[in-house]
Amino acid sequence: MVIAVTLIFFVFGLIIGSFLNVVILRLNTEKSFGGRSACMSCRNKLSWYELIPVVSFIFLRGRCKNCKTKISSQYPIVETITGIIFASLFLKFQDIFFLDTIAFSFTYAYYVAMFSLLLVISVYDFKHKIIPDTLSFVFGILGFLGLFFFNASGLSMQAGFGPQLPPISEFLSGLLIAAPFAFFWFVSKGTWMGLGDAKLALGLGWMLGLSRVFSGAVVAFWIGAVLGLFLVLFKKNYGMKSEIPFAPYLALGAFLAFIFELHLF
Ligand SMILES: [Zn+2]
């Protein structure tokens, strides 16, 4: 039963993932978010089976059916990650799924939206080396509002849902995690870290609570350090000066801290 439902949520995530791809692609461009998708190269409108997430990419061997232009691997990657987000969040909240449908729906919808937003921010940062202010603003607002509905500390077993007044420490969590990032930005004059990471950290702190957000940030630095080391070893022209998009690491760290309830301190 759990496996079947997990799979349904995974497939649902794949579908939302293909929508997220459109959002990432058309964000800050003149194009609207509606309308049928078309090949970027020959403008050929995609038929229904070319819109099936991941499967169509594998089936078409990553090329347009019409002009054989390579399709960006961003598509299946974002779709798969969204699928994983949807499936993992279901597994995390599976107890309330079977007990309290309304609490599950609200909790699930909230965290799925937050992590989808984080994915959009990460891919955008990876591609353009900038986090759009609008996205971190929306993320921050949602993170702050979440304080009043969800048990953000993650320290109690259940994700308690319902209107609540969070403790002062949870109000401060966003500011406390954003402060070191803002400090790095300030002392390095933006070379180590962009101010965008500090703005993103604000929302992360409110969403995860102090314990998990600091654990997530530490995990993000570990992963960043290991990958950075690999890049230094295999790519010679890689120095501290080249801008590293840090949002993907932060998002991954946050996701791991949330799913596995990391409380390192
Ligand atoms: Zn084409």
Tab-separated table of N, CA, C and O in Angstrom, residues 39-154:
chain	number	residue	atom	x	y	z
A	39	CYS	N	9.728	22.769	-29.430
A	39	CYS	CA	11.176	22.586	-29.506
A	39	CYS	C	11.836	23.960	-29.552
A	39	CYS	O	11.392	24.846	-30.275
A	40	MET	N	12.915	24.134	-28.767
A	40	MET	CA	13.595	25.426	-28.691
A	40	MET	C	14.256	25.771	-30.023
A	40	MET	O	14.500	26.934	-30.316
A	41	SER	N	14.549	24.746	-30.787
A	41	SER	CA	15.332	24.957	-31.997
A	41	SER	C	14.450	25.105	-33.241
A	41	SER	O	14.584	26.064	-33.990
A	42	CYS	N	13.525	24.169	-33.485
A	42	CYS	CA	12.747	24.212	-34.729
A	42	CYS	C	11.317	24.685	-34.495
A	42	CYS	O	10.515	24.733	-35.428
A	43	ARG	N	10.973	24.992	-33.237
A	43	ARG	CA	9.647	25.527	-32.900
A	43	ARG	C	8.514	24.535	-33.151
A	43	ARG	O	7.344	24.902	-33.162
A	44	ASN	N	8.870	23.299	-33.408
A	44	ASN	CA	7.864	22.270	-33.630
A	44	ASN	C	7.102	22.026	-32.320
A	44	ASN	O	7.693	21.778	-31.281
A	45	LYS	N	5.768	22.154	-32.376
A	45	LYS	CA	4.948	21.925	-31.170
A	45	LYS	C	5.062	20.463	-30.748
A	45	LYS	O	5.027	19.561	-31.584
A	46	LEU	N	5.222	20.251	-29.436
A	46	LEU	CA	5.410	18.889	-28.960
A	46	LEU	C	4.079	18.150	-28.899
A	46	LEU	O	3.077	18.703	-28.480
A	47	SER	N	4.088	16.903	-29.341
A	47	SER	CA	2.867	16.098	-29.263
A	47	SER	C	2.732	15.520	-27.863
A	47	SER	O	3.654	15.606	-27.047
A	48	TRP	N	1.596	14.937	-27.573
A	48	TRP	CA	1.302	14.531	-26.196
A	48	TRP	C	2.343	13.588	-25.609
A	48	TRP	O	2.740	13.704	-24.468
A	49	TYR	N	2.834	12.641	-26.443
A	49	TYR	CA	3.769	11.663	-25.870
A	49	TYR	C	5.161	12.259	-25.664
A	49	TYR	O	5.955	11.735	-24.897
A	50	GLU	N	5.450	13.387	-26.334
A	50	GLU	CA	6.728	14.050	-26.088
A	50	GLU	C	6.693	14.852	-24.796
A	50	GLU	O	7.717	15.355	-24.338
A	51	LEU	N	5.502	15.015	-24.234
A	51	LEU	CA	5.360	15.774	-22.994
A	51	LEU	C	5.406	14.865	-21.761
A	51	LEU	O	5.376	15.339	-20.641
A	52	ILE	N	5.456	13.547	-21.982
A	52	ILE	CA	5.522	12.636	-20.840
A	52	ILE	C	6.892	12.788	-20.173
A	52	ILE	O	7.915	12.631	-20.827
A	53	PRO	N	6.903	13.129	-18.873
A	53	PRO	CA	8.177	13.372	-18.198
A	53	PRO	C	9.115	12.162	-18.269
A	53	PRO	O	8.650	11.017	-18.243
A	54	VAL	N	10.395	12.420	-18.314
A	54	VAL	CA	11.486	11.437	-18.282
A	54	VAL	C	11.365	10.371	-19.385
A	54	VAL	O	12.292	10.186	-20.170
A	55	VAL	N	10.210	9.690	-19.437
A	55	VAL	CA	10.012	8.587	-20.389
A	55	VAL	C	10.264	9.062	-21.822
A	55	VAL	O	10.980	8.402	-22.587
A	56	SER	N	9.686	10.216	-22.177
A	56	SER	CA	9.839	10.716	-23.544
A	56	SER	C	11.301	11.047	-23.838
A	56	SER	O	11.783	10.807	-24.945
A	57	PHE	N	11.993	11.551	-22.820
A	57	PHE	CA	13.410	11.905	-22.993
A	57	PHE	C	14.231	10.651	-23.318
A	57	PHE	O	15.058	10.658	-24.229
A	58	ILE	N	13.953	9.580	-22.574
A	58	ILE	CA	14.676	8.322	-22.799
A	58	ILE	C	14.274	7.750	-24.166
A	58	ILE	O	15.116	7.351	-24.972
A	59	PHE	N	12.963	7.777	-24.450
A	59	PHE	CA	12.417	7.222	-25.681
A	59	PHE	C	12.978	7.943	-26.907
A	59	PHE	O	13.326	7.316	-27.902
A	60	LEU	N	13.101	9.268	-26.809
A	60	LEU	CA	13.599	10.062	-27.947
A	60	LEU	C	15.132	10.177	-27.918
A	60	LEU	O	15.718	10.888	-28.721
A	61	ARG	N	15.761	9.474	-26.989
A	61	ARG	CA	17.216	9.513	-26.787
A	61	ARG	C	17.725	10.958	-26.665
A	61	ARG	O	18.776	11.312	-27.200
A	62	GLY	N	16.938	11.780	-25.977
A	62	GLY	CA	17.363	13.147	-25.688
A	62	GLY	C	17.464	14.062	-26.888
A	62	GLY	O	18.175	15.060	-26.842
A	63	ARG	N	16.750	13.730	-27.969
A	63	ARG	CA	16.780	14.597	-29.144
A	63	ARG	C	15.362	14.914	-29.620
A	63	ARG	O	14.436	14.141	-29.414
A	64	CYS	N	15.213	16.085	-30.282
A	64	CYS	CA	13.917	16.464	-30.829
A	64	CYS	C	13.548	15.502	-31.952
A	64	CYS	O	14.381	15.173	-32.793
A	65	LYS	N	12.292	15.095	-31.956
A	65	LYS	CA	11.812	14.129	-32.943
A	65	LYS	C	11.901	14.710	-34.346
A	65	LYS	O	12.178	14.023	-35.328
A	66	ASN	N	11.691	16.028	-34.439
A	66	ASN	CA	11.605	16.700	-35.738
A	66	ASN	C	12.981	17.061	-36.306
A	66	ASN	O	13.316	16.709	-37.432
A	67	CYS	N	13.793	17.784	-35.497
A	67	CYS	CA	15.053	18.322	-36.033
A	67	CYS	C	16.279	17.663	-35.426
A	67	CYS	O	17.412	18.000	-35.783
A	68	LYS	N	16.085	16.740	-34.496
A	68	LYS	CA	17.183	15.977	-33.875
A	68	LYS	C	18.144	16.830	-33.034
A	68	LYS	O	19.248	16.397	-32.728
A	69	THR	N	17.712	18.065	-32.706
A	69	THR	CA	18.537	18.888	-31.815
A	69	THR	C	18.529	18.269	-30.420
A	69	THR	O	17.496	17.762	-29.972
A	70	LYS	N	19.677	18.317	-29.752
A	70	LYS	CA	19.766	17.757	-28.396
A	70	LYS	C	18.829	18.513	-27.444
A	70	LYS	O	18.796	19.744	-27.444
A	71	ILE	N	18.096	17.776	-26.633
A	71	ILE	CA	17.247	18.388	-25.620
A	71	ILE	C	18.068	18.486	-24.335
A	71	ILE	O	18.788	17.548	-23.986
A	72	SER	N	17.966	19.629	-23.643
A	72	SER	CA	18.736	19.830	-22.421
A	72	SER	C	18.419	18.745	-21.393
A	72	SER	O	17.255	18.388	-21.175
A	73	SER	N	19.483	18.245	-20.739
A	73	SER	CA	19.275	17.220	-19.718
A	73	SER	C	18.642	17.819	-18.464
A	73	SER	O	18.282	17.105	-17.544
A	74	GLN	N	18.509	19.163	-18.453
A	74	GLN	CA	17.805	19.808	-17.341
A	74	GLN	C	16.400	19.224	-17.184
A	74	GLN	O	15.922	19.032	-16.069
A	75	TYR	N	15.750	18.917	-18.310
A	75	TYR	CA	14.362	18.437	-18.252
A	75	TYR	C	14.210	17.166	-17.412
A	75	TYR	O	13.510	17.194	-16.391
A	76	PRO	N	14.858	16.058	-17.820
A	76	PRO	CA	14.657	14.843	-17.015
A	76	PRO	C	15.220	14.962	-15.612
A	76	PRO	O	14.675	14.367	-14.674
A	77	ILE	N	16.311	15.754	-15.439
A	77	ILE	CA	16.915	15.870	-14.103
A	77	ILE	C	15.950	16.566	-13.146
A	77	ILE	O	15.667	16.071	-12.051
A	78	VAL	N	15.396	17.716	-13.578
A	78	VAL	CA	14.457	18.449	-12.716
A	78	VAL	C	13.209	17.605	-12.453
A	78	VAL	O	12.704	17.562	-11.329
A	79	GLU	N	12.729	16.913	-13.484
A	79	GLU	CA	11.539	16.065	-13.302
A	79	GLU	C	11.800	14.972	-12.276
A	79	GLU	O	10.992	14.746	-11.366
A	80	THR	N	12.959	14.320	-12.398
A	80	THR	CA	13.276	13.228	-11.475
A	80	THR	C	13.428	13.750	-10.047
A	80	THR	O	12.899	13.149	-9.102
A	81	ILE	N	14.138	14.876	-9.887
A	81	ILE	CA	14.324	15.431	-8.538
A	81	ILE	C	12.963	15.793	-7.931
A	81	ILE	O	12.709	15.521	-6.758
A	82	THR	N	12.083	16.400	-8.747
A	82	THR	CA	10.751	16.746	-8.228
A	82	THR	C	10.008	15.474	-7.804
A	82	THR	O	9.360	15.450	-6.753
A	83	GLY	N	10.147	14.430	-8.600
A	83	GLY	CA	9.531	13.141	-8.246
A	83	GLY	C	10.048	12.654	-6.897
A	83	GLY	O	9.274	12.210	-6.037
A	84	ILE	N	11.371	12.760	-6.702
A	84	ILE	CA	11.980	12.312	-5.442
A	84	ILE	C	11.478	13.163	-4.273
A	84	ILE	O	11.157	12.638	-3.202
A	85	ILE	N	11.370	14.490	-4.497
A	85	ILE	CA	10.857	15.382	-3.448
A	85	ILE	C	9.442	14.954	-3.044
A	85	ILE	O	9.136	14.789	-1.856
A	86	PHE	N	8.587	14.749	-4.043
A	86	PHE	CA	7.199	14.386	-3.767
A	86	PHE	C	7.099	13.048	-3.044
A	86	PHE	O	6.311	12.894	-2.115
A	87	ALA	N	7.896	12.074	-3.487
A	87	ALA	CA	7.851	10.750	-2.866
A	87	ALA	C	8.401	10.797	-1.443
A	87	ALA	O	7.786	10.249	-0.513
A	88	SER	N	9.546	11.488	-1.237
A	88	SER	CA	10.136	11.525	0.106
A	88	SER	C	9.251	12.245	1.101
A	88	SER	O	9.159	11.836	2.258
A	89	LEU	N	8.596	13.328	0.639
A	89	LEU	CA	7.730	14.063	1.566
A	89	LEU	C	6.514	13.226	1.932
A	89	LEU	O	6.031	13.288	3.056
A	90	PHE	N	6.030	12.425	0.987
A	90	PHE	CA	4.935	11.525	1.344
A	90	PHE	C	5.406	10.543	2.403
A	90	PHE	O	4.718	10.321	3.405
A	91	LEU	N	6.590	9.958	2.187
A	91	LEU	CA	7.096	8.977	3.151
A	91	LEU	C	7.266	9.609	4.529
A	91	LEU	O	6.982	8.982	5.549
A	92	LYS	N	7.710	10.877	4.546
A	92	LYS	CA	7.896	11.557	5.831
A	92	LYS	C	6.561	11.750	6.557
A	92	LYS	O	6.483	11.599	7.768
A	93	PHE	N	5.534	12.081	5.792
A	93	PHE	CA	4.240	12.386	6.416
A	93	PHE	C	3.231	11.246	6.265
A	93	PHE	O	2.034	11.469	6.385
A	94	GLN	N	3.695	10.044	5.986
A	94	GLN	CA	2.770	8.945	5.695
A	94	GLN	C	1.838	8.630	6.872
A	94	GLN	O	0.690	8.235	6.656
A	95	ASP	N	2.321	8.843	8.103
A	95	ASP	CA	1.479	8.542	9.256
A	95	ASP	C	0.208	9.384	9.256
A	95	ASP	O	-0.886	8.865	9.470
A	96	ILE	N	0.377	10.700	9.013
A	96	ILE	CA	-0.824	11.535	9.027
A	96	ILE	C	-1.641	11.350	7.751
A	96	ILE	O	-2.822	11.647	7.734
A	97	PHE	N	-1.024	10.825	6.675
A	97	PHE	CA	-1.777	10.544	5.455
A	97	PHE	C	-2.894	9.548	5.761
A	97	PHE	O	-4.015	9.674	5.297
A	98	PHE	N	-2.582	8.562	6.565
A	98	PHE	CA	-3.568	7.530	6.873
A	98	PHE	C	-4.463	7.931	8.044
A	98	PHE	O	-5.526	7.366	8.229
A	99	LEU	N	-4.024	8.919	8.840
A	99	LEU	CA	-4.784	9.284	10.042
A	99	LEU	C	-5.666	10.515	9.854
A	99	LEU	O	-6.824	10.521	10.246
A	100	ASP	N	-5.078	11.537	9.272
A	100	ASP	CA	-5.760	12.831	9.217
A	100	ASP	C	-5.536	13.451	7.836
A	100	ASP	O	-4.518	14.085	7.581
A	101	THR	N	-6.488	13.241	6.944
A	101	THR	CA	-6.323	13.663	5.546
A	101	THR	C	-6.137	15.166	5.415
A	101	THR	O	-5.320	15.623	4.612
A	102	ILE	N	-6.883	15.926	6.216
A	102	ILE	CA	-6.814	17.384	6.074
A	102	ILE	C	-5.446	17.901	6.518
A	102	ILE	O	-4.804	18.677	5.807
A	103	ALA	N	-4.994	17.432	7.667
A	103	ALA	CA	-3.675	17.842	8.152
A	103	ALA	C	-2.606	17.439	7.149
A	103	ALA	O	-1.690	18.211	6.854
A	104	PHE	N	-2.742	16.232	6.604
A	104	PHE	CA	-1.765	15.785	5.614
A	104	PHE	C	-1.770	16.702	4.394
A	104	PHE	O	-0.720	17.158	3.950
A	105	SER	N	-2.969	16.987	3.864
A	105	SER	CA	-3.070	17.795	2.642
A	105	SER	C	-2.393	19.142	2.806
A	105	SER	O	-1.619	19.561	1.939
A	106	PHE	N	-2.666	19.813	3.921
A	106	PHE	CA	-2.079	21.134	4.147
A	106	PHE	C	-0.564	21.037	4.326
A	106	PHE	O	0.192	21.793	3.716
A	107	THR	N	-0.142	20.109	5.180
A	107	THR	CA	1.279	19.966	5.462
A	107	THR	C	2.031	19.589	4.195
A	107	THR	O	3.052	20.191	3.856
A	108	TYR	N	1.493	18.599	3.492
A	108	TYR	CA	2.146	18.116	2.276
A	108	TYR	C	2.222	19.211	1.217
A	108	TYR	O	3.277	19.465	0.640
A	109	ALA	N	1.092	19.880	0.984
A	109	ALA	CA	1.052	20.948	-0.032
A	109	ALA	C	2.065	22.035	0.295
A	109	ALA	O	2.772	22.532	-0.588
A	110	TYR	N	2.160	22.364	1.585
A	110	TYR	CA	3.087	23.428	1.998
A	110	TYR	C	4.536	23.041	1.715
A	110	TYR	O	5.275	23.787	1.062
A	111	TYR	N	4.944	21.881	2.183
A	111	TYR	CA	6.357	21.513	2.045
A	111	TYR	C	6.720	21.167	0.607
A	111	TYR	O	7.843	21.421	0.157
A	112	VAL	N	5.762	20.594	-0.125
A	112	VAL	CA	5.997	20.319	-1.540
A	112	VAL	C	6.206	21.633	-2.299
A	112	VAL	O	7.118	21.760	-3.123
A	113	ALA	N	5.416	22.652	-1.974
A	113	ALA	CA	5.557	23.961	-2.617
A	113	ALA	C	6.908	24.573	-2.258
A	113	ALA	O	7.616	25.107	-3.117
A	114	MET	N	7.285	24.475	-0.964
A	114	MET	CA	8.544	25.066	-0.513
A	114	MET	C	9.744	24.407	-1.189
A	114	MET	O	10.655	25.087	-1.666
A	115	PHE	N	9.750	23.080	-1.237
A	115	PHE	CA	10.908	22.401	-1.827
A	115	PHE	C	10.906	22.522	-3.351
A	115	PHE	O	11.979	22.519	-3.969
A	116	SER	N	9.734	22.633	-3.973
A	116	SER	CA	9.682	22.886	-5.419
A	116	SER	C	10.271	24.259	-5.719
A	116	SER	O	11.036	24.436	-6.672
A	117	LEU	N	9.916	25.225	-4.875
A	117	LEU	CA	10.448	26.583	-5.018
A	117	LEU	C	11.975	26.569	-4.864
A	117	LEU	O	12.706	27.219	-5.621
A	118	LEU	N	12.441	25.805	-3.881
A	118	LEU	CA	13.885	25.684	-3.661
A	118	LEU	C	14.579	25.080	-4.873
A	118	LEU	O	15.690	25.472	-5.230
A	119	LEU	N	13.909	24.117	-5.506
A	119	LEU	CA	14.486	23.484	-6.698
A	119	LEU	C	14.576	24.491	-7.838
A	119	LEU	O	15.603	24.583	-8.517
A	120	VAL	N	13.514	25.268	-8.033
A	120	VAL	CA	13.520	26.294	-9.078
A	120	VAL	C	14.659	27.294	-8.814
A	120	VAL	O	15.435	27.624	-9.704
A	121	ILE	N	14.778	27.730	-7.550
A	121	ILE	CA	15.835	28.673	-7.178
A	121	ILE	C	17.217	28.070	-7.450
A	121	ILE	O	18.087	28.706	-8.030
A	122	SER	N	17.386	26.795	-7.072
A	122	SER	CA	18.681	26.125	-7.243
A	122	SER	C	19.075	26.032	-8.703
A	122	SER	O	20.215	26.343	-9.068
A	123	VAL	N	18.146	25.583	-9.551
A	123	VAL	CA	18.476	25.408	-10.964
A	123	VAL	C	18.726	26.767	-11.617
A	123	VAL	O	19.644	26.924	-12.411
A	124	TYR	N	17.926	27.754	-11.201
A	124	TYR	CA	18.115	29.095	-11.751
A	124	TYR	C	19.489	29.643	-11.339
A	124	TYR	O	20.215	30.207	-12.159
A	125	ASP	N	19.849	29.451	-10.075
A	125	ASP	CA	21.143	29.907	-9.567
A	125	ASP	C	22.280	29.169	-10.278
A	125	ASP	O	23.294	29.762	-10.636
A	126	PHE	N	22.098	27.872	-10.498
A	126	PHE	CA	23.098	27.055	-11.185
A	126	PHE	C	23.328	27.562	-12.606
A	126	PHE	O	24.459	27.641	-13.079
A	127	LYS	N	22.241	27.920	-13.279
A	127	LYS	CA	22.329	28.346	-14.676
A	127	LYS	C	22.796	29.797	-14.816
A	127	LYS	O	23.586	30.126	-15.680
A	128	HIS	N	22.268	30.671	-13.973
A	128	HIS	CA	22.514	32.108	-14.160
A	128	HIS	C	23.383	32.724	-13.072
A	128	HIS	O	23.649	33.917	-13.097
A	129	LYS	N	23.784	31.941	-12.091
A	129	LYS	CA	24.605	32.414	-10.968
A	129	LYS	C	23.953	33.592	-10.237
A	129	LYS	O	24.625	34.512	-9.759
A	130	ILE	N	22.653	33.569	-10.184
A	130	ILE	CA	21.940	34.601	-9.413
A	130	ILE	C	20.621	34.014	-8.922
A	130	ILE	O	20.032	33.157	-9.574
A	131	ILE	N	20.202	34.463	-7.735
A	131	ILE	CA	18.899	34.051	-7.219
A	131	ILE	C	17.936	35.213	-7.431
A	131	ILE	O	18.169	36.293	-6.889
A	132	PRO	N	16.882	35.018	-8.224
A	132	PRO	CA	15.938	36.128	-8.421
A	132	PRO	C	15.328	36.551	-7.090
A	132	PRO	O	14.872	35.710	-6.310
A	133	ASP	N	15.352	37.866	-6.813
A	133	ASP	CA	14.824	38.394	-5.554
A	133	ASP	C	13.364	38.012	-5.323
A	133	ASP	O	12.966	37.718	-4.201
A	134	THR	N	12.590	38.002	-6.412
A	134	THR	CA	11.171	37.662	-6.285
A	134	THR	C	11.008	36.278	-5.660
A	134	THR	O	10.158	36.086	-4.794
A	135	LEU	N	11.843	35.330	-6.114
A	135	LEU	CA	11.706	33.959	-5.626
A	135	LEU	C	12.089	33.847	-4.156
A	135	LEU	O	11.366	33.223	-3.371
A	136	SER	N	13.218	34.468	-3.748
A	136	SER	CA	13.589	34.352	-2.330
A	136	SER	C	12.618	35.149	-1.461
A	136	SER	O	12.398	34.795	-0.308
A	137	PHE	N	12.019	36.180	-2.042
A	137	PHE	CA	11.009	36.955	-1.304
A	137	PHE	C	9.773	36.085	-1.039
A	137	PHE	O	9.304	35.979	0.097
A	138	VAL	N	9.256	35.458	-2.097
A	138	VAL	CA	8.092	34.567	-1.941
A	138	VAL	C	8.433	33.437	-0.972
A	138	VAL	O	7.646	33.103	-0.069
A	139	PHE	N	9.639	32.877	-1.121
A	139	PHE	CA	10.072	31.787	-0.249
A	139	PHE	C	10.144	32.253	1.208
A	139	PHE	O	9.690	31.545	2.121
A	140	GLY	N	10.683	33.451	1.410
A	140	GLY	CA	10.787	33.997	2.760
A	140	GLY	C	9.425	34.239	3.399
A	140	GLY	O	9.203	33.900	4.559
A	141	ILE	N	8.508	34.812	2.623
A	141	ILE	CA	7.156	35.082	3.136
A	141	ILE	C	6.463	33.774	3.523
A	141	ILE	O	5.903	33.647	4.617
A	142	LEU	N	6.546	32.786	2.622
A	142	LEU	CA	5.915	31.492	2.899
A	142	LEU	C	6.550	30.821	4.111
A	142	LEU	O	5.864	30.215	4.938
A	143	GLY	N	7.884	30.954	4.206
A	143	GLY	CA	8.582	30.383	5.351
A	143	GLY	C	8.116	31.021	6.648
A	143	GLY	O	7.864	30.336	7.640
A	144	PHE	N	7.969	32.331	6.633
A	144	PHE	CA	7.526	33.057	7.822
A	144	PHE	C	6.090	32.668	8.188
A	144	PHE	O	5.787	32.388	9.349
A	145	LEU	N	5.201	32.615	7.180
A	145	LEU	CA	3.813	32.245	7.437
A	145	LEU	C	3.711	30.815	7.990
A	145	LEU	O	2.868	30.521	8.828
A	146	GLY	N	4.609	29.962	7.499
A	146	GLY	CA	4.616	28.571	7.950
A	146	GLY	C	4.813	28.440	9.449
A	146	GLY	O	4.322	27.496	10.075
A	147	LEU	N	5.516	29.438	10.038
A	147	LEU	CA	5.753	29.433	11.482
A	147	LEU	C	4.441	29.340	12.262
A	147	LEU	O	4.392	28.780	13.355
A	148	PHE	N	3.386	29.911	11.674
A	148	PHE	CA	2.108	29.994	12.396
A	148	PHE	C	1.218	28.771	12.181
A	148	PHE	O	0.133	28.689	12.727
A	149	PHE	N	1.686	27.844	11.359
A	149	PHE	CA	0.847	26.682	11.071
A	149	PHE	C	1.531	25.338	11.324
A	149	PHE	O	0.875	24.331	11.536
A	150	PHE	N	2.859	25.351	11.267
A	150	PHE	CA	3.554	24.072	11.397
A	150	PHE	C	4.557	24.140	12.528
A	150	PHE	O	5.103	25.188	12.826
A	151	ASN	N	4.792	23.005	13.111
A	151	ASN	CA	5.818	22.908	14.130
A	151	ASN	C	7.169	22.925	13.434
A	151	ASN	O	7.612	21.924	12.902
A	152	ALA	N	7.781	24.100	13.412
A	152	ALA	CA	8.964	24.293	12.573
A	152	ALA	C	10.239	23.729	13.181
A	152	ALA	O	11.209	23.511	12.472
A	153	SER	N	10.237	23.481	14.469
A	153	SER	CA	11.490	23.046	15.086
A	153	SER	C	11.842	21.629	14.664
A	153	SER	O	13.000	21.248	14.617
A	154	GLY	N	10.819	20.820	14.346
A	154	GLY	CA	11.065	19.440	13.954
A	154	GLY	C	11.469	18.573	15.131
A	154	GLY	O	11.801	17.414	14.962
